mmCIF file of C-alpha atoms in Angstrom:
data_model
loop_
_atom_site.group_PDB
_atom_site.id
_atom_site.type_symbol
_atom_site.label_atom_id
_atom_site.label_comp_id
_atom_site.label_asym_id
_atom_site.label_seq_id
_atom_site.Cartn_x
_atom_site.Cartn_y
_atom_site.Cartn_z
ATOM 1 C CA MET A 1 50.942 -26.893 -36.299
ATOM 2 C CA ARG A 2 49.957 -24.529 -33.978
ATOM 3 C CA ARG A 3 46.201 -24.999 -31.694
ATOM 4 C CA GLU A 4 44.206 -22.012 -31.210
ATOM 5 C CA MET A 5 42.913 -21.588 -27.927
ATOM 6 C CA SER A 6 39.639 -20.489 -27.766
ATOM 7 C CA ILE A 7 38.999 -17.079 -26.129
ATOM 8 C CA LEU A 8 36.783 -18.209 -24.130
ATOM 9 C CA VAL A 9 39.737 -20.114 -22.315
ATOM 10 C CA GLN A 10 42.608 -18.010 -22.210
ATOM 11 C CA PRO A 11 44.000 -17.495 -18.614
ATOM 12 C CA ARG A 12 42.535 -14.032 -18.764
ATOM 13 C CA CYS A 13 39.472 -14.502 -19.587
ATOM 14 C CA LEU A 14 38.906 -16.982 -17.247
ATOM 15 C CA LEU A 15 39.760 -14.993 -14.580
ATOM 16 C CA LEU A 16 38.066 -12.110 -14.923
ATOM 17 C CA PHE A 17 34.974 -15.062 -15.136
ATOM 18 C CA ILE A 18 35.986 -15.948 -12.005
ATOM 19 C CA ALA A 19 36.743 -12.328 -10.759
ATOM 20 C CA LEU A 20 33.013 -11.701 -11.776
ATOM 21 C CA SER A 21 31.469 -14.993 -10.727
ATOM 22 C CA ILE A 22 32.552 -13.824 -7.173
ATOM 23 C CA PHE A 23 31.652 -10.371 -7.285
ATOM 24 C CA LEU A 24 27.727 -11.617 -8.207
ATOM 25 C CA ILE A 25 27.756 -14.293 -5.288
ATOM 26 C CA PHE A 26 29.083 -11.043 -2.823
ATOM 27 C CA ALA A 27 26.933 -8.805 -4.295
ATOM 28 C CA PHE A 28 23.620 -10.489 -4.288
ATOM 29 C CA SER A 29 24.437 -12.342 -0.662
ATOM 30 C CA GLY A 30 24.942 -9.173 0.441
ATOM 31 C CA ALA A 31 21.513 -7.504 -0.073
ATOM 32 C CA LYS A 32 19.925 -11.005 0.747
ATOM 33 C CA ARG A 33 21.348 -9.967 4.450
ATOM 34 C CA GLU A 34 20.323 -6.498 4.788
ATOM 35 C CA GLU A 35 16.836 -7.449 4.059
ATOM 36 C CA GLU A 36 16.879 -10.066 6.567
ATOM 37 C CA ASN A 37 17.818 -7.952 9.001
ATOM 38 C CA THR A 38 15.539 -5.451 8.029
ATOM 39 C CA VAL A 39 13.074 -4.997 10.910
ATOM 40 C CA GLU A 40 9.974 -3.818 10.638
ATOM 41 C CA GLU A 41 8.885 -0.495 12.163
ATOM 42 C CA GLU A 42 6.289 -0.594 14.800
ATOM 43 C CA HIS A 43 3.736 2.086 14.308
ATOM 44 C CA GLU A 44 0.675 3.520 17.245
ATOM 45 C CA ILE A 45 -2.428 3.099 16.328
ATOM 46 C CA THR A 46 -4.021 6.732 17.687
ATOM 47 C CA GLN A 47 -7.520 5.990 16.948
ATOM 48 C CA ARG A 48 -10.316 3.431 16.126
ATOM 49 C CA VAL A 49 -12.737 4.324 13.588
ATOM 50 C CA TYR A 50 -16.106 1.440 12.230
ATOM 51 C CA LEU A 51 -17.590 0.448 9.266
ATOM 52 C CA ASP A 52 -21.012 -1.446 9.766
ATOM 53 C CA VAL A 53 -21.871 -3.777 6.394
ATOM 54 C CA ASP A 54 -25.050 -4.009 5.417
ATOM 55 C CA ILE A 55 -26.030 -6.541 2.694
ATOM 56 C CA ASP A 56 -29.712 -6.021 0.957
ATOM 57 C CA GLY A 57 -30.944 -4.211 4.743
ATOM 58 C CA GLN A 58 -29.404 -7.106 6.693
ATOM 59 C CA ARG A 59 -26.705 -6.151 9.019
ATOM 60 C CA MET A 60 -22.680 -8.695 8.515
ATOM 61 C CA GLY A 61 -21.213 -6.885 10.766
ATOM 62 C CA ARG A 62 -18.837 -4.210 11.938
ATOM 63 C CA ILE A 63 -15.145 -3.639 10.734
ATOM 64 C CA VAL A 64 -13.137 -1.747 13.279
ATOM 65 C CA ILE A 65 -9.987 -0.080 12.047
ATOM 66 C CA GLY A 66 -7.342 1.307 13.877
ATOM 67 C CA LEU A 67 -5.465 4.257 12.750
ATOM 68 C CA TYR A 68 -2.231 5.282 12.245
ATOM 69 C CA GLY A 69 -2.460 8.767 12.863
ATOM 70 C CA GLU A 70 1.348 10.101 13.661
ATOM 71 C CA VAL A 71 2.326 8.255 10.068
ATOM 72 C CA VAL A 72 0.079 9.952 7.888
ATOM 73 C CA PRO A 73 -2.155 12.702 10.145
ATOM 74 C CA LYS A 74 -3.935 13.594 6.925
ATOM 75 C CA THR A 75 -5.084 10.504 5.461
ATOM 76 C CA VAL A 76 -6.048 9.246 8.712
ATOM 77 C CA GLU A 77 -7.940 12.625 9.854
ATOM 78 C CA ASN A 78 -9.757 12.416 6.200
ATOM 79 C CA PHE A 79 -10.466 8.583 6.523
ATOM 80 C CA ARG A 80 -11.645 9.381 9.994
ATOM 81 C CA ALA A 81 -14.149 12.414 9.319
ATOM 82 C CA LEU A 82 -15.748 10.274 6.614
ATOM 83 C CA CYS A 83 -16.301 7.807 8.727
ATOM 84 C CA THR A 84 -17.980 9.881 11.351
ATOM 85 C CA GLY A 85 -19.996 11.919 8.952
ATOM 86 C CA GLU A 86 -19.163 14.958 11.142
ATOM 87 C CA LYS A 87 -17.708 17.436 8.643
ATOM 88 C CA GLY A 88 -20.834 17.993 6.337
ATOM 89 C CA LYS A 89 -21.345 18.361 2.820
ATOM 90 C CA GLY A 90 -18.113 18.422 0.667
ATOM 91 C CA ALA A 91 -17.782 20.961 -2.564
ATOM 92 C CA ASN A 92 -20.225 18.207 -4.589
ATOM 93 C CA GLY A 93 -23.035 18.860 -2.368
ATOM 94 C CA LYS A 94 -22.634 15.362 -1.517
ATOM 95 C CA ALA A 95 -22.507 14.365 2.301
ATOM 96 C CA LEU A 96 -19.291 13.680 3.319
ATOM 97 C CA HIS A 97 -19.695 9.988 5.287
ATOM 98 C CA TYR A 98 -19.267 6.683 3.981
ATOM 99 C CA LYS A 99 -22.657 5.602 5.301
ATOM 100 C CA GLY A 100 -24.823 3.975 2.159
ATOM 101 C CA THR A 101 -21.880 3.691 0.505
ATOM 102 C CA PRO A 102 -21.625 0.580 -1.763
ATOM 103 C CA LEU A 103 -18.470 -1.516 -2.200
ATOM 104 C CA HIS A 104 -18.238 -1.386 -5.789
ATOM 105 C CA ARG A 105 -15.410 -3.975 -6.488
ATOM 106 C CA ILE A 106 -14.882 -7.332 -4.087
ATOM 107 C CA VAL A 107 -12.221 -9.963 -5.426
ATOM 108 C CA SER A 108 -12.237 -13.220 -3.343
ATOM 109 C CA GLY A 109 -9.315 -13.755 -1.011
ATOM 110 C CA PHE A 110 -7.464 -9.886 -2.156
ATOM 111 C CA VAL A 111 -9.440 -6.940 -2.229
ATOM 112 C CA ILE A 112 -12.652 -5.070 -1.274
ATOM 113 C CA GLN A 113 -12.874 -1.270 -2.453
ATOM 114 C CA GLY A 114 -15.521 1.189 -1.666
ATOM 115 C CA GLY A 115 -15.618 4.653 -0.137
ATOM 116 C CA ASP A 116 -17.062 6.212 -3.425
ATOM 117 C CA ILE A 117 -19.160 9.003 -1.918
ATOM 118 C CA ILE A 118 -19.435 10.494 -5.529
ATOM 119 C CA HIS A 119 -21.087 7.782 -7.891
ATOM 120 C CA GLY A 120 -20.531 4.595 -6.001
ATOM 121 C CA ASP A 121 -18.619 2.909 -8.239
ATOM 122 C CA GLY A 122 -14.889 4.122 -7.599
ATOM 123 C CA ARG A 123 -14.640 6.819 -10.040
ATOM 124 C CA GLY A 124 -15.750 9.773 -7.807
ATOM 125 C CA ARG A 125 -13.001 11.941 -5.967
ATOM 126 C CA GLU A 126 -14.160 13.825 -2.840
ATOM 127 C CA SER A 127 -11.648 14.079 0.629
ATOM 128 C CA LEU A 128 -11.786 17.070 3.355
ATOM 129 C CA TYR A 129 -9.144 18.912 1.786
ATOM 130 C CA GLY A 130 -11.322 19.156 -1.607
ATOM 131 C CA GLY A 131 -10.887 16.380 -4.160
ATOM 132 C CA SER A 132 -7.348 14.752 -3.805
ATOM 133 C CA PHE A 133 -4.726 15.656 -2.286
ATOM 134 C CA PRO A 134 -0.811 14.760 -2.256
ATOM 135 C CA ASP A 135 0.796 11.240 -0.786
ATOM 136 C CA GLU A 136 2.322 11.406 2.786
ATOM 137 C CA ASN A 137 4.581 8.615 2.872
ATOM 138 C CA PHE A 138 4.860 4.918 2.400
ATOM 139 C CA LYS A 139 6.234 3.719 5.528
ATOM 140 C CA ILE A 140 3.807 1.324 6.340
ATOM 141 C CA LYS A 141 4.086 -1.709 4.158
ATOM 142 C CA HIS A 142 1.132 -4.322 2.890
ATOM 143 C CA SER A 143 3.297 -7.158 5.170
ATOM 144 C CA HIS A 144 1.027 -8.520 7.693
ATOM 145 C CA ALA A 145 -2.900 -8.898 8.946
ATOM 146 C CA GLY A 146 -4.661 -5.867 11.039
ATOM 147 C CA SER A 147 -2.009 -3.328 8.530
ATOM 148 C CA LEU A 148 -3.806 -0.292 8.647
ATOM 149 C CA ILE A 149 -2.958 2.805 6.369
ATOM 150 C CA CYS A 150 -6.485 4.382 5.525
ATOM 151 C CA LYS A 151 -9.271 3.578 2.714
ATOM 152 C CA SER A 152 -10.223 0.911 0.113
ATOM 153 C CA LEU A 153 -10.394 -2.463 2.445
ATOM 154 C CA ILE A 154 -7.541 -3.877 0.841
ATOM 155 C CA VAL A 155 -7.110 -7.786 2.874
ATOM 156 C CA TYR A 156 -5.615 -6.778 6.055
ATOM 157 C CA LEU A 157 -4.407 -3.562 5.253
ATOM 158 C CA VAL A 158 -6.652 -0.491 4.559
ATOM 159 C CA SER A 159 -5.019 2.201 2.076
ATOM 160 C CA VAL A 160 -5.758 5.252 -0.189
ATOM 161 C CA ARG A 161 -6.226 3.867 -3.361
ATOM 162 C CA SER A 162 -4.879 6.810 -6.201
ATOM 163 C CA ASP A 163 -5.022 6.708 -9.513
ATOM 164 C CA SER A 164 -1.154 7.730 -9.940
ATOM 165 C CA MET A 165 1.295 9.616 -7.346
ATOM 166 C CA ASP A 166 -0.254 12.468 -5.251
ATOM 167 C CA THR A 167 -4.238 11.440 -6.746
ATOM 168 C CA ASN A 168 -5.637 10.376 -3.296
ATOM 169 C CA ALA A 169 -9.391 11.009 -2.330
ATOM 170 C CA PHE A 170 -12.020 8.388 -1.124
#
């Protein structure tokens, strides 16, 4: 009487299983080494702007924001001009500045959003360039305290909020 071996314990299957296991181990360990060797590029702050924060008419403090103008120049210029208010009125006739604009969403320990100069609730779209404008790049990550791209005060990093790709507006 001959015994039949299970297909999983046949020499060919065992050899294939061992080869696949070794490949997967090397593939995943190599990816981790690449991540460890990746050094985040240091970018120079080219300008600084500030936002004064008031609650019920009482001054609570000033947020100073450094801008990376060489990384995202169009986005930085839009944010800087909206902070200073120097560009007058937008296409819809409203002033192009953040003064008096509410922080419309606050999630403790995570995000503070503001900057809707049209409706004050996050639905408005206005920039120096008309409505929204295309993404410039994603070189700077939300990786450490003090980083800045531009817009909605996101914990430790200010960045442009958009609904989808290439819909940047403030």
